[in-house]
PDB file of C-alpha atoms in Angstrom:
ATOM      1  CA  UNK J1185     -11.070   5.281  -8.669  1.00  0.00           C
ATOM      2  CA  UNK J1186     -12.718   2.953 -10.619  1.00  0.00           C
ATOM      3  CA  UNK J1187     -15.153   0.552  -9.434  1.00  0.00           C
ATOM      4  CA  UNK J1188     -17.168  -2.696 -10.543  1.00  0.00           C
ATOM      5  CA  UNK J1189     -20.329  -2.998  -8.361  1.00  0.00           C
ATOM      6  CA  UNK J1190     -22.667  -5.988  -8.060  1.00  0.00           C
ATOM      7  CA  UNK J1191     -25.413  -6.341  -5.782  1.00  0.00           C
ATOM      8  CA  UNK J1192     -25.999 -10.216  -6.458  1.00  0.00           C
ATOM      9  CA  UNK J1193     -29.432 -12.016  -4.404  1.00  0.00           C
ATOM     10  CA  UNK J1194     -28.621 -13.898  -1.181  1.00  0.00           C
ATOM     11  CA  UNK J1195     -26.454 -11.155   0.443  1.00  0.00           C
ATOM     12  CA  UNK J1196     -23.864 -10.834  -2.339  1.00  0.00           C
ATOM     13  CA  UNK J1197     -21.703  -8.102  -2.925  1.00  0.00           C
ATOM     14  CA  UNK J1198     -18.662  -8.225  -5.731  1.00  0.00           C
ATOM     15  CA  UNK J1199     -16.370  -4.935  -6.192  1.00  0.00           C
ATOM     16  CA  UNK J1200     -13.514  -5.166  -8.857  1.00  0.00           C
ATOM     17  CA  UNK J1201     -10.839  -2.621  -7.701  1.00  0.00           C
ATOM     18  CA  UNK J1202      -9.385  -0.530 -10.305  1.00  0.00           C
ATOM     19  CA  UNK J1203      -7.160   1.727  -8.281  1.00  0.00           C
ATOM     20  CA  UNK J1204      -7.941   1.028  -4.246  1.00  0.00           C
ATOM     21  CA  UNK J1205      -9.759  -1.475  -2.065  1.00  0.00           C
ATOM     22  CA  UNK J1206     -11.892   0.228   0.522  1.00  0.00           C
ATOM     23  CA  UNK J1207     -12.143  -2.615   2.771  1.00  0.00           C
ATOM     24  CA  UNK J1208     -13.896  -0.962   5.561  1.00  0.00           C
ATOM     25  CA  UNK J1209     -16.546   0.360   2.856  1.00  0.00           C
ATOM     26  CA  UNK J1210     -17.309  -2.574   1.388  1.00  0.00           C
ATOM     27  CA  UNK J1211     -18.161  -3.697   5.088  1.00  0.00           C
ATOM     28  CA  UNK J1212     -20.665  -0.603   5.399  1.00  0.00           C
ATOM     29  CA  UNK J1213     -22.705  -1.435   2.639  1.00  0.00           C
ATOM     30  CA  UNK J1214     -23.420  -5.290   3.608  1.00  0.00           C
ATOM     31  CA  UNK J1215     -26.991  -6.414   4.497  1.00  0.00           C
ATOM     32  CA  UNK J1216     -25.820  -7.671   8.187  1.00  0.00           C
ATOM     33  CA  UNK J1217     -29.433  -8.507   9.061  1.00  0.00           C
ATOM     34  CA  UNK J1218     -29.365 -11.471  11.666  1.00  0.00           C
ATOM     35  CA  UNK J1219     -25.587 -11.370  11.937  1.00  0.00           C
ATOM     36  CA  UNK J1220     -23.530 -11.488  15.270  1.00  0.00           C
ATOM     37  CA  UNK J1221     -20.062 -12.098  13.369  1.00  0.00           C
ATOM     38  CA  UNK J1222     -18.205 -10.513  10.251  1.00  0.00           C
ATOM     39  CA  UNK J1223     -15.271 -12.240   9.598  1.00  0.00           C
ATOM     40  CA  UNK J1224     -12.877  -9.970   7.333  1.00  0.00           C
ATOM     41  CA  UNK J1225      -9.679 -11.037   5.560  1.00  0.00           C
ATOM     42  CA  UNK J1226      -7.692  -8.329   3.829  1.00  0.00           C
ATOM     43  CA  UNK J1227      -4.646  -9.740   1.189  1.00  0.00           C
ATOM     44  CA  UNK J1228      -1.495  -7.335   0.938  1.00  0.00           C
ATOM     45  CA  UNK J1229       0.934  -7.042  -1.494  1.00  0.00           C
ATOM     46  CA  UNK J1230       4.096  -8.193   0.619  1.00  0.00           C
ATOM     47  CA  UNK J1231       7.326  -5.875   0.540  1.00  0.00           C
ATOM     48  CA  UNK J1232       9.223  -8.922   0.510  1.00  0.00           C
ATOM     49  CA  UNK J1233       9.692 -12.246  -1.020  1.00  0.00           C
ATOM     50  CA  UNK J1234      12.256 -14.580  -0.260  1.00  0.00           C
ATOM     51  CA  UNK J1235      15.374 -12.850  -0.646  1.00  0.00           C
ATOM     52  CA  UNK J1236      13.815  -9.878  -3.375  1.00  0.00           C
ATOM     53  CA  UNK J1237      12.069  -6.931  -2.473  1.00  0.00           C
ATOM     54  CA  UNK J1238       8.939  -6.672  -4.130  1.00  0.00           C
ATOM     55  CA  UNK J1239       8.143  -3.289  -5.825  1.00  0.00           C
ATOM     56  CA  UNK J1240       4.922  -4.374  -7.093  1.00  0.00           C
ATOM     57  CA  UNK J1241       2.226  -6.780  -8.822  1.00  0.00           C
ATOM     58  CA  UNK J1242       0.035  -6.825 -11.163  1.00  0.00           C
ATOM     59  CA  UNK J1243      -3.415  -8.053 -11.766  1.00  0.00           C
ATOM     60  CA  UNK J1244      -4.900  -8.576 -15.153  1.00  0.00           C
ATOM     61  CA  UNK J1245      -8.218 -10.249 -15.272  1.00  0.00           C
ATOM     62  CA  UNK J1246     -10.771 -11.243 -17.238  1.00  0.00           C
ATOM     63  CA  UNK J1247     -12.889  -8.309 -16.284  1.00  0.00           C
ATOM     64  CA  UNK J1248     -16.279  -9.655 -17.470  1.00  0.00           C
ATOM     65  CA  UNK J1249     -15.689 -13.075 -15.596  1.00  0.00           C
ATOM     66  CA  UNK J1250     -13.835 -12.278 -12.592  1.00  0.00           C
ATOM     67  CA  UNK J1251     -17.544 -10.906 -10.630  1.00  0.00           C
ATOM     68  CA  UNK J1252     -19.696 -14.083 -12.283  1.00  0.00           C
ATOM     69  CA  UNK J1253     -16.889 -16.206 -10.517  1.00  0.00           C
ATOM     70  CA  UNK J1254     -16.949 -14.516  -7.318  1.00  0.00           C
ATOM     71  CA  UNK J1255     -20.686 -14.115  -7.079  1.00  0.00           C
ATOM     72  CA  UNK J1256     -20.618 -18.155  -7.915  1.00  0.00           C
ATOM     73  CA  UNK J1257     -18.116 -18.590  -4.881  1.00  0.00           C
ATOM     74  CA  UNK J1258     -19.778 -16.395  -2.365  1.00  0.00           C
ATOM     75  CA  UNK J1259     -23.243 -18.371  -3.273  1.00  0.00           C
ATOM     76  CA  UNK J1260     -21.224 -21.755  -2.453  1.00  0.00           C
ATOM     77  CA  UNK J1261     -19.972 -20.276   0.951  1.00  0.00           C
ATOM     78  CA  UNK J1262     -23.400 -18.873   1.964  1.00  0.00           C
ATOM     79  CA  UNK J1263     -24.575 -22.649   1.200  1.00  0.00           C
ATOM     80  CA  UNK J1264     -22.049 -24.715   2.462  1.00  0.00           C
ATOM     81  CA  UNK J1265     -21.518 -22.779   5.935  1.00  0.00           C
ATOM     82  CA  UNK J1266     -24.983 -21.059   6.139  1.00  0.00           C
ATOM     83  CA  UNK J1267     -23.401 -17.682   6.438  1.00  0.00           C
ATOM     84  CA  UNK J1268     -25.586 -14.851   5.587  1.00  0.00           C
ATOM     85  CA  UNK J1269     -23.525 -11.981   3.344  1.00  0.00           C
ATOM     86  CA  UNK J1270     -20.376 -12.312   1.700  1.00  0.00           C
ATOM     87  CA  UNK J1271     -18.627  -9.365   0.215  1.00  0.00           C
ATOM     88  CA  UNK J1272     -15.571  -9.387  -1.854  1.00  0.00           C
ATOM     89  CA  UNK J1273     -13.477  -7.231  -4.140  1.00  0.00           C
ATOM     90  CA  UNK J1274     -10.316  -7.807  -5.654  1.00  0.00           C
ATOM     91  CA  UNK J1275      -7.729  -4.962  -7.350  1.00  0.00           C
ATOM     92  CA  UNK J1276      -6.896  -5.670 -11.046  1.00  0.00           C
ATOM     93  CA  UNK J1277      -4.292  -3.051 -12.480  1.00  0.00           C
ATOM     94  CA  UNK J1278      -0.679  -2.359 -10.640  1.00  0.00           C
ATOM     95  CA  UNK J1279      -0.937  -3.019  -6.551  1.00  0.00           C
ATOM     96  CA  UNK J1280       2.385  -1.606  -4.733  1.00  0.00           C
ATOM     97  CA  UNK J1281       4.045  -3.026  -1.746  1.00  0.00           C
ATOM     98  CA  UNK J1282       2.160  -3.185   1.110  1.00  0.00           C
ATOM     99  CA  UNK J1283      -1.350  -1.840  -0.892  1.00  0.00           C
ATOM    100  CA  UNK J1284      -4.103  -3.857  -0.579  1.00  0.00           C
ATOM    101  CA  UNK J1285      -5.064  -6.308  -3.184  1.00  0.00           C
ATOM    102  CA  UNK J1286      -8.434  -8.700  -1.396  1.00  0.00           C
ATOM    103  CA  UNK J1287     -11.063  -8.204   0.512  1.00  0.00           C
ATOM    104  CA  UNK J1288     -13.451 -10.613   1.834  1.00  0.00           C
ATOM    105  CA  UNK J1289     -16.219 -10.366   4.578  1.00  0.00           C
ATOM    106  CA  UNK J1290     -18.168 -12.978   5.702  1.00  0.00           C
ATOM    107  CA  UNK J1291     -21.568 -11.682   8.067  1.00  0.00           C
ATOM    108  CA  UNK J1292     -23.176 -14.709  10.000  1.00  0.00           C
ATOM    109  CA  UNK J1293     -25.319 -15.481  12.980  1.00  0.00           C
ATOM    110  CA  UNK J1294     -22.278 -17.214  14.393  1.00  0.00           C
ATOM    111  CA  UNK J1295     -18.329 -16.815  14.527  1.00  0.00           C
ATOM    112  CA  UNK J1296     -17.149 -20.364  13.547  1.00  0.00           C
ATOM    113  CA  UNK J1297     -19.307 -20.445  10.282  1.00  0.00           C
ATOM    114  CA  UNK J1298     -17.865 -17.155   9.257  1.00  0.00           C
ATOM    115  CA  UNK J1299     -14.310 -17.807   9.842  1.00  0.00           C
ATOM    116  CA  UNK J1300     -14.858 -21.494   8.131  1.00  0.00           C
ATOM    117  CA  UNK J1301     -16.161 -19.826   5.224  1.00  0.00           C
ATOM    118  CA  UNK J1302     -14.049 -16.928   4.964  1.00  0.00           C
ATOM    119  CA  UNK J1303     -10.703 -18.995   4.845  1.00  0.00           C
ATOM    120  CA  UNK J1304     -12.816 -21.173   1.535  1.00  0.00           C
ATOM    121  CA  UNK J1305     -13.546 -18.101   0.384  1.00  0.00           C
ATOM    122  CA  UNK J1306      -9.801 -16.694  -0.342  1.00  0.00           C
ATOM    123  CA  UNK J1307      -8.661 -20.428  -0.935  1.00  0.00           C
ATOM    124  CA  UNK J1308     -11.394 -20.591  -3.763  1.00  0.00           C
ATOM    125  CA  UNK J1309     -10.601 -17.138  -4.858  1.00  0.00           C
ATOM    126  CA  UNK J1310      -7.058 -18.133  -5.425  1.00  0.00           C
ATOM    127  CA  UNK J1311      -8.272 -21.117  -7.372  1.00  0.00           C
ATOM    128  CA  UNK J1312     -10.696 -19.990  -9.059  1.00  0.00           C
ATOM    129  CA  UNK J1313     -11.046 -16.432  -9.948  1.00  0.00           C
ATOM    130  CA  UNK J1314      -9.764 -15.811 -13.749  1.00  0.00           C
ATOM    131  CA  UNK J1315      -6.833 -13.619 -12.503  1.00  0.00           C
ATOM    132  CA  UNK J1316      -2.935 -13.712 -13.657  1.00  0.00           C
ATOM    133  CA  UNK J1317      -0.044 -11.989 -11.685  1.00  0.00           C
ATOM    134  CA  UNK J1318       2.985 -10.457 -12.696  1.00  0.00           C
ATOM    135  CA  UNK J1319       5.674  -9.972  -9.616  1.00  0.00           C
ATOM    136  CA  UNK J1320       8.486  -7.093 -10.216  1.00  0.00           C
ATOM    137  CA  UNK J1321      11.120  -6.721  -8.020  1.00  0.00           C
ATOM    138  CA  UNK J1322      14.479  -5.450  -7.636  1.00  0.00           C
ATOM    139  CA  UNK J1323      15.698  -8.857  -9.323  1.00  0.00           C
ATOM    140  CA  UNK J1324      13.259  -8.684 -12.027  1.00  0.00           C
ATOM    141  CA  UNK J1325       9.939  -9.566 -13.206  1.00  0.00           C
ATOM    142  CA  UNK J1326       8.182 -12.988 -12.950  1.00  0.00           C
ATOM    143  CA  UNK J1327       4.869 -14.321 -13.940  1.00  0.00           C
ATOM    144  CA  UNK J1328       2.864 -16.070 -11.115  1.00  0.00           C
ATOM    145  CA  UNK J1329       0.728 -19.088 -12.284  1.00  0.00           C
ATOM    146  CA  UNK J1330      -2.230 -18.030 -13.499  1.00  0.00           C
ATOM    147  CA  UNK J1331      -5.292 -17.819 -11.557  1.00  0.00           C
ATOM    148  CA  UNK J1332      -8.314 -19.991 -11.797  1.00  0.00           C
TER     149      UNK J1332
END
């Protein structure tokens, strides 16, 4: 496993996932000083889509611009919802069916703030973040629209 780690000021942490997300470590090392929510979301790669099953995707990435983005994202949401930590990592490389391919957590004082800023967070993400995504399936192979 390979991984990408940023500490970033202002409560940030950015992880680019080579092999695995560990979702519930990412949580561990947040600064959670002052918060009384964390607010995770954690993006699958579904089995399924419409009528194809999906064997996997994958990620490629601008590698050197996929953490500035994210670090530039969580700062937004920490400003615009007055949460306190963000943490976020995303898998680039080959994610199978039902592996793990996001993970965001938002820590604030409050819940509404964290949920409000988690669900910008992956919206953003999807907008945003310099990622591209090839689908394969057992009907064949498409290329998403590319990411951000």
């Amino acid at each position: 496993m390979r991984l990408l780690r940023r500490y970033m000021p202002g409560q940030i942490l950015i992880e680019n996932a080579h092999d695995i997300i560990d979702a519930d470590g990412l949580k561990k090392r947040m600064n959670l000083d002052g918060c009384g929510a964390v607010v995770s979301f954690l993006g699958i790669t579904r089995s399924k889509n419409d009528d194809s099953n999906v064997i996997q995707l994958e990620f490629d990435a601008w590698l050197e611009k996929l953490p500035v983005v994210l670090n530039q994202i969580a700062e937004q949401a920490i400003e615009e919802f007055q949460v306190l930590s963000v943490a976020m990592a995303h898998r680039v490389g080959v994610a199978k069916a039902n592996e793990d391919i996001v993970a965001i957590h938002v820590g604030s004082a409050h819940r509404k703030p964290a949920f409000k800023a988690c669900e910008w967070l992956i919206d953003e993400l999807k907008k945003q973040a310099p990622l591209w995504k090839k689908e394969v399936t057992d009907k064949g192979v498409e290329w998403k629209a590319g990411l951000g």
